[in-house]
PDB file of C-alpha atoms in Angstrom:
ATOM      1  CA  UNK A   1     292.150 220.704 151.753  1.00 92.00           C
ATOM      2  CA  UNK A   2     293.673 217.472 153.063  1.00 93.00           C
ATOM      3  CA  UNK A   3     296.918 218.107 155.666  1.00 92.00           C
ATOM      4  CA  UNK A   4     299.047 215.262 155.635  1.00 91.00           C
ATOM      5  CA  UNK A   5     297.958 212.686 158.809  1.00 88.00           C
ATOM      6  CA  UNK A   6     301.241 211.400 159.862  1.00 82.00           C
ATOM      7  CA  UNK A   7     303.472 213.404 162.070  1.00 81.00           C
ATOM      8  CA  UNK A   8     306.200 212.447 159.698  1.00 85.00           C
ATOM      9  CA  UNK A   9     305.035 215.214 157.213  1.00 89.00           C
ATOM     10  CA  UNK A  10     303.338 217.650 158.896  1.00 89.00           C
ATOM     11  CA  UNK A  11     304.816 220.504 156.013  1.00 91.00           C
ATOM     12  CA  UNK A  12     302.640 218.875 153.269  1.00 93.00           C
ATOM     13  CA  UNK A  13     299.309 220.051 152.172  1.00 94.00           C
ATOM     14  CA  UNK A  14     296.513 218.779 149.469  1.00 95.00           C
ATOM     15  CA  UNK A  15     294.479 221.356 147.739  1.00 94.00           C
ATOM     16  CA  UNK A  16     291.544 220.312 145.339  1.00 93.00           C
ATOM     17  CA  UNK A  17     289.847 222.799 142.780  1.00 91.00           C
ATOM     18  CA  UNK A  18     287.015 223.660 140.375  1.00 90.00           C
ATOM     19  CA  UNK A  19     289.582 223.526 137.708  1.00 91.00           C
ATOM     20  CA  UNK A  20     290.302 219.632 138.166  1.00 89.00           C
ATOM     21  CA  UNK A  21     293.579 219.965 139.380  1.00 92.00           C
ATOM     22  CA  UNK A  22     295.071 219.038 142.988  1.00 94.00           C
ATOM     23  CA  UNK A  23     297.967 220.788 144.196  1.00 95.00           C
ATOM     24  CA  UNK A  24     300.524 219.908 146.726  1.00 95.00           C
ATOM     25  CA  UNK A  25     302.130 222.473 148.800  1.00 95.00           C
ATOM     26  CA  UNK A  26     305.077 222.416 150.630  1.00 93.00           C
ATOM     27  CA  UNK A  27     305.944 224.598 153.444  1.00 89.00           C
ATOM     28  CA  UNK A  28     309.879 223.621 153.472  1.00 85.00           C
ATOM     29  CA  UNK A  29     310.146 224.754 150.173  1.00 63.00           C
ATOM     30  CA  UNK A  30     312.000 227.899 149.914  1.00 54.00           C
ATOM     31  CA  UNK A  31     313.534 230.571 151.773  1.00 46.00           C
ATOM     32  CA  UNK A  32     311.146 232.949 153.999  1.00 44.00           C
ATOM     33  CA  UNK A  33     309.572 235.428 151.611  1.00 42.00           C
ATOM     34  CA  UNK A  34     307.530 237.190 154.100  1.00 42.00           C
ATOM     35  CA  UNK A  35     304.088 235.584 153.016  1.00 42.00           C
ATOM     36  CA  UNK A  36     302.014 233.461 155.730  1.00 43.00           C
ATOM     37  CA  UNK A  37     303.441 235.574 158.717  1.00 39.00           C
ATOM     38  CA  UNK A  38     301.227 235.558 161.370  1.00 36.00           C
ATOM     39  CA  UNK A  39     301.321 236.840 164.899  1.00 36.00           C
ATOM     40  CA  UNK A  40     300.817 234.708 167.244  1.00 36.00           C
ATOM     41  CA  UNK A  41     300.284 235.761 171.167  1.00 38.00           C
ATOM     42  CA  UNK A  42     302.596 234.569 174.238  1.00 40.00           C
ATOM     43  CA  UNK A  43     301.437 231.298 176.591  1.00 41.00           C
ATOM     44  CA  UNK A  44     300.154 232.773 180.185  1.00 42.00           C
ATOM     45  CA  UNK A  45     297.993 232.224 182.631  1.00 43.00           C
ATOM     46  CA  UNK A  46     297.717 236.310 183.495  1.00 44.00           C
ATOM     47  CA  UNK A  47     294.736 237.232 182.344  1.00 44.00           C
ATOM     48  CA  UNK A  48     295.616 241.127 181.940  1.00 45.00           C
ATOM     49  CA  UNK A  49     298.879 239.942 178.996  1.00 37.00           C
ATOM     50  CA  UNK A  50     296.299 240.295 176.192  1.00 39.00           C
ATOM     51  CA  UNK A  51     295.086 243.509 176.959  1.00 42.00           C
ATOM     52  CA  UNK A  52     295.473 245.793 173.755  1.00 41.00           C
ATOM     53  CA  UNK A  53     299.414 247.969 173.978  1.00 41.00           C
ATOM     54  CA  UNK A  54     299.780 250.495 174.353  1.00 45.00           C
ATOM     55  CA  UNK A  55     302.204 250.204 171.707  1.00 45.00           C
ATOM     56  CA  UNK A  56     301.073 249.747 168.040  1.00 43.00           C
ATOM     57  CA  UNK A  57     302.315 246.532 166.719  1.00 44.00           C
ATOM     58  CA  UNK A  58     302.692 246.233 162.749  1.00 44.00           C
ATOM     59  CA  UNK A  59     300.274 242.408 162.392  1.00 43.00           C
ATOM     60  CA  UNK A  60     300.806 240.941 159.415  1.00 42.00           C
ATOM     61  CA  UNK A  61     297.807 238.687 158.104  1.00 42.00           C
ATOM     62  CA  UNK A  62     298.236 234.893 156.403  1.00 42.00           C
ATOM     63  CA  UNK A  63     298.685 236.309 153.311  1.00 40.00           C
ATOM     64  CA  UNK A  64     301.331 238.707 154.106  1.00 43.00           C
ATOM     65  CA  UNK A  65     299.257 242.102 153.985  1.00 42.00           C
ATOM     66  CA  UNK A  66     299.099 244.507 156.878  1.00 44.00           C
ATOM     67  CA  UNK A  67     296.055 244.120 159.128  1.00 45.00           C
ATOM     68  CA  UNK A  68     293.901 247.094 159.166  1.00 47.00           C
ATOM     69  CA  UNK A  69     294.801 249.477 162.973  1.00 46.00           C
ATOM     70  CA  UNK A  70     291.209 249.260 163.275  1.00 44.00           C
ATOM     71  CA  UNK A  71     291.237 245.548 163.463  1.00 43.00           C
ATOM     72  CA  UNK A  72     289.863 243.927 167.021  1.00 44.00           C
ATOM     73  CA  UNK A  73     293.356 242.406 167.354  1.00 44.00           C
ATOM     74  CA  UNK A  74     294.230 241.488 171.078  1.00 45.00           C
ATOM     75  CA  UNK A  75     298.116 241.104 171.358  1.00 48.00           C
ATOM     76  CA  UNK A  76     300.322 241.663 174.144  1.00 47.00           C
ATOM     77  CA  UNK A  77     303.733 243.440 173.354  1.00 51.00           C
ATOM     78  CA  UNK A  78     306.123 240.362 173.306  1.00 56.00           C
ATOM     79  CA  UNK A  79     303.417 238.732 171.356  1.00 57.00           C
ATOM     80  CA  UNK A  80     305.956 235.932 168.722  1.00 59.00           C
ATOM     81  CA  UNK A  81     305.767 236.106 165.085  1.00 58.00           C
ATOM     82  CA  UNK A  82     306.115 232.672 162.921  1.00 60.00           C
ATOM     83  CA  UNK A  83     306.231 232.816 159.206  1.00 63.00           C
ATOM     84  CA  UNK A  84     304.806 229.549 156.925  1.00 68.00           C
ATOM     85  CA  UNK A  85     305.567 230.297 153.401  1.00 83.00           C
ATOM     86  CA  UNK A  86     303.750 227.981 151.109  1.00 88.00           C
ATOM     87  CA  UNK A  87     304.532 227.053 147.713  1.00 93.00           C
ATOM     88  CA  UNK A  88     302.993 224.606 144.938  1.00 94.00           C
ATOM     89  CA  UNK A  89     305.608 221.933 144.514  1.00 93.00           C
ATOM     90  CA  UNK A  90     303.619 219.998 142.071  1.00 93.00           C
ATOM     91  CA  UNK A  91     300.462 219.673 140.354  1.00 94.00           C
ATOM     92  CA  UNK A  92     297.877 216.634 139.238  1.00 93.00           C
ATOM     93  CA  UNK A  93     295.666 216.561 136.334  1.00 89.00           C
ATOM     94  CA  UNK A  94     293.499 213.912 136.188  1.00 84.00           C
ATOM     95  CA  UNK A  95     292.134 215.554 132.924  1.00 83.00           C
ATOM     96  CA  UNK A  96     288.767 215.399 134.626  1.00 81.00           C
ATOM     97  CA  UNK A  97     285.608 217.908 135.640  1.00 79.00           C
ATOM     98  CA  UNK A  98     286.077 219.343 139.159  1.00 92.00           C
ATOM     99  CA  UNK A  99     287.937 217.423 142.536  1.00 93.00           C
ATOM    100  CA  UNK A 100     285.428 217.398 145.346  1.00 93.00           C
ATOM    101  CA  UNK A 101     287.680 215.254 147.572  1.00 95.00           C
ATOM    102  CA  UNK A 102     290.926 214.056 148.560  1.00 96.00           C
ATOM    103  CA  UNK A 103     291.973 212.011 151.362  1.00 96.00           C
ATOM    104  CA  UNK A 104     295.842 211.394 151.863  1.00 96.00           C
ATOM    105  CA  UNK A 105     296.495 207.472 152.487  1.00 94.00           C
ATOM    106  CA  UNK A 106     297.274 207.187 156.405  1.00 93.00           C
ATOM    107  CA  UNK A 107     299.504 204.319 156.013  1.00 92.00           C
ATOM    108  CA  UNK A 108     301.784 205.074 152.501  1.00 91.00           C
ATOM    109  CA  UNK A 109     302.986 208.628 152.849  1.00 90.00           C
ATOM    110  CA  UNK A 110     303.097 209.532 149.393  1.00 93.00           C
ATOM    111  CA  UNK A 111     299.683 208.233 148.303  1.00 94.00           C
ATOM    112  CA  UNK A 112     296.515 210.000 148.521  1.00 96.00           C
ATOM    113  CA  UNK A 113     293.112 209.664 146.911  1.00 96.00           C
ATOM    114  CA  UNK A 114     290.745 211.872 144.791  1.00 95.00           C
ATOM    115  CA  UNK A 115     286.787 211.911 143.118  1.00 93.00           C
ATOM    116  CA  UNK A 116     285.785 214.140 140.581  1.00 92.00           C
ATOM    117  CA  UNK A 117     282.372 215.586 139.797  1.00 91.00           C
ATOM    118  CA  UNK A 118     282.189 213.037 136.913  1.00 90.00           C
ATOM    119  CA  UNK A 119     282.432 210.223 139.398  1.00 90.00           C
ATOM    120  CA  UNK A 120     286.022 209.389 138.866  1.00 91.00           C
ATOM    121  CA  UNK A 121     288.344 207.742 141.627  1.00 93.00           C
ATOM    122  CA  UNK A 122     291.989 208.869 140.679  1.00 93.00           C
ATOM    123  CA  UNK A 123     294.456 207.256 143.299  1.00 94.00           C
ATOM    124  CA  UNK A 124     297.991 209.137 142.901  1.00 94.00           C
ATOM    125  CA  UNK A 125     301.478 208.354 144.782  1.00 93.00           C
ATOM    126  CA  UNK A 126     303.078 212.121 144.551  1.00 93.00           C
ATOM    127  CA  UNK A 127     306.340 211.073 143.623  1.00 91.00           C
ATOM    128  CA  UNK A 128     305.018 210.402 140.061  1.00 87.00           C
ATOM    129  CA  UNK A 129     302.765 212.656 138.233  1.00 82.00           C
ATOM    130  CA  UNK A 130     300.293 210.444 136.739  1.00 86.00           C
ATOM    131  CA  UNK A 131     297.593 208.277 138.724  1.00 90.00           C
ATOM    132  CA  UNK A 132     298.296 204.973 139.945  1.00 91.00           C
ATOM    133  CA  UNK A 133     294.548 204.394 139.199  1.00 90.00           C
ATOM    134  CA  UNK A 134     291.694 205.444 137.503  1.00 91.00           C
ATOM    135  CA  UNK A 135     288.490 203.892 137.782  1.00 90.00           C
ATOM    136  CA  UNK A 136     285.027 205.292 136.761  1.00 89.00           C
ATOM    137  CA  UNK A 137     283.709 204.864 140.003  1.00 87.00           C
ATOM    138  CA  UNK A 138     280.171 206.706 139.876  1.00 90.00           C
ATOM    139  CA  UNK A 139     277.521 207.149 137.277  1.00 86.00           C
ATOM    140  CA  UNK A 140     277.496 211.170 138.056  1.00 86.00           C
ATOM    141  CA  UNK A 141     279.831 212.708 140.501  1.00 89.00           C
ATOM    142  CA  UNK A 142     280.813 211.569 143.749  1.00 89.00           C
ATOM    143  CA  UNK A 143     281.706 213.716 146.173  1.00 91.00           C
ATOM    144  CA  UNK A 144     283.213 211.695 149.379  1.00 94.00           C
ATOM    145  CA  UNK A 145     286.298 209.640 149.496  1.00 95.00           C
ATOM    146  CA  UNK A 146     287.984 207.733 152.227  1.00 96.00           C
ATOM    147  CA  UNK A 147     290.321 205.367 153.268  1.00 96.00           C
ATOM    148  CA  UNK A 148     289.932 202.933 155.800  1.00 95.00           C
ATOM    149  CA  UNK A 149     291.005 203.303 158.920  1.00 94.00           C
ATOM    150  CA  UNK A 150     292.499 199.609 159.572  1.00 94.00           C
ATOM    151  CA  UNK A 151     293.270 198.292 155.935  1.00 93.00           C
ATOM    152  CA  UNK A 152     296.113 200.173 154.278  1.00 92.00           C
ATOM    153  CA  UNK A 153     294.099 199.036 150.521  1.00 93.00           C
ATOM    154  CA  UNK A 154     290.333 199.333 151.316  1.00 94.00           C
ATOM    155  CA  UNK A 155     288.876 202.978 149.962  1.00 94.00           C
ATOM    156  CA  UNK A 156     284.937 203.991 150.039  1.00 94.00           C
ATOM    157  CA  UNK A 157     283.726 206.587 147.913  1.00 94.00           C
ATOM    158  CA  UNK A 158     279.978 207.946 147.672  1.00 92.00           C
ATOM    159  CA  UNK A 159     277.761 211.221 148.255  1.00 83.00           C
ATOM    160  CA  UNK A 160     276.568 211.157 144.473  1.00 80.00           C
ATOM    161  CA  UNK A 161     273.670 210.857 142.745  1.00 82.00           C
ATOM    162  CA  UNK A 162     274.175 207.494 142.052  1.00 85.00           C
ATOM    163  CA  UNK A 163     272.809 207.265 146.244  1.00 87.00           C
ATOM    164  CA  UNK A 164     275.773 204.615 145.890  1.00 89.00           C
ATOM    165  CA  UNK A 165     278.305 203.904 148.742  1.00 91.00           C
ATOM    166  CA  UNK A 166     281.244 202.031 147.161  1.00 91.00           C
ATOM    167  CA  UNK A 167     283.871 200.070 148.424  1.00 92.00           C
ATOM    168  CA  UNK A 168     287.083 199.246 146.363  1.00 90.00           C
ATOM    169  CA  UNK A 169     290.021 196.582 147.458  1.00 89.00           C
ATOM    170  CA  UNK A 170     293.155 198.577 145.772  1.00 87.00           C
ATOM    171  CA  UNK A 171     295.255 195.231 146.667  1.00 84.00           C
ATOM    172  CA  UNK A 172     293.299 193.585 144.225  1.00 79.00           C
ATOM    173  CA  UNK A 173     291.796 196.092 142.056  1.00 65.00           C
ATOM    174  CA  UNK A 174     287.899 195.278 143.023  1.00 59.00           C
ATOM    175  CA  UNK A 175     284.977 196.745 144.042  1.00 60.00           C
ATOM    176  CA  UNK A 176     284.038 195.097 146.726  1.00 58.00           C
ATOM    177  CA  UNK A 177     280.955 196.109 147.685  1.00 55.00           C
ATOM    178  CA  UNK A 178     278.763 197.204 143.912  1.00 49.00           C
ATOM    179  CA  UNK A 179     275.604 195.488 145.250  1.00 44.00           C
ATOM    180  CA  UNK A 180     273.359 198.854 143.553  1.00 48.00           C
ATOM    181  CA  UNK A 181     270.022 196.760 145.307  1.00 43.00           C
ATOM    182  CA  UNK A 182     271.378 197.322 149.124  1.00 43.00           C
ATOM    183  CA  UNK A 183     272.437 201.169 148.441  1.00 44.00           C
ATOM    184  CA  UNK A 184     268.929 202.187 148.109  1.00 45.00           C
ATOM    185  CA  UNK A 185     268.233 202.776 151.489  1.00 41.00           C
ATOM    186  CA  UNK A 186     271.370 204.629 152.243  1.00 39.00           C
TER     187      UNK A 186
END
């Protein structure tokens, strides 16, 4: 899972799957439906507000199921209840094996960053629905990704069996860094 990092999107979420797909989830995107309500309890300082009611509150879970009146659920009765109601606004293939990471881009807001268990790098801007790039980045899978945290172009991926760290210039479409003699002692 990969929340968005800027404050200017905080309603945007990344999930990656077994099935090679990514899946972007917006929270704005419909009308409450019920699902994702959550109770959440009030802001005090007085200790004796979250003893259990006496009154029997109906607690919804994430997922929009009752919770269970045996639950260990401490709530006060002017607890507030929120709803988030998520929904898939779009979907990337990468027609590849597995994601095992994704890392949103924390200086474009619409571009985030992928590797696959075959060692791909898939770099997507989610406005369009095919990758930006994809490079072969790993003999194997990899399993990390990240972008730097000073250069809006500079990615590293790794964590595969390759025991390679790599680090790829976007800008300029290189990998900077493919010395395989100086990874061995990573």
């Amino acid at each position: 899972l990969a929340w968005h990092p800027t404050g200017r999107r905080p309603y945007l979420l990344l999930s990656a799957s077994q099935d090679g797909t990514v899946k972007l989830w917006d929270r704005r995107a419909a009308a409450n439906t019920g699902f994702g309500t959550y109770v959440s309890p009030p802001v005090t300082n007085n200790p004796q507000m979250f003893q259990q009611s006496t009154k029997s509150p109906t607690l919804m879970s994430w997922f929009g199921r009752n919770t269970p009146k045996t639950s260990n659920t401490i709530m006060s009765s002017n607890a507030t209840v929120r709803t988030a109601s998520w929904h898939c606004v779009s979907t990337y293939q990468p027609k590849c094996e597995a994601v095992r990471d994704i890392k949103w881009n924390p200086f474009i807001d619409d571009v985030f960053a992928m590797v696959t268990d075959n060692g791909m790098l898939c770099v997507y801007d989610i406005r369009f629905n095919k990758p930006l790039l994809r490079e072969n980045a790993h003999s194997g899978e990899a399993t990390t990704v990240d972008w730097h945290p000073t250069r809006k172009y500079t990615i590293a991926t790794g964590g595969g069996r390759d025991r390679s760290v790599k680090v790829w210039d976007l800008e300029s479409g290189l990998n900077i860094h493919k010395n395989e003699e100086s990874t061995n002692n990573i």
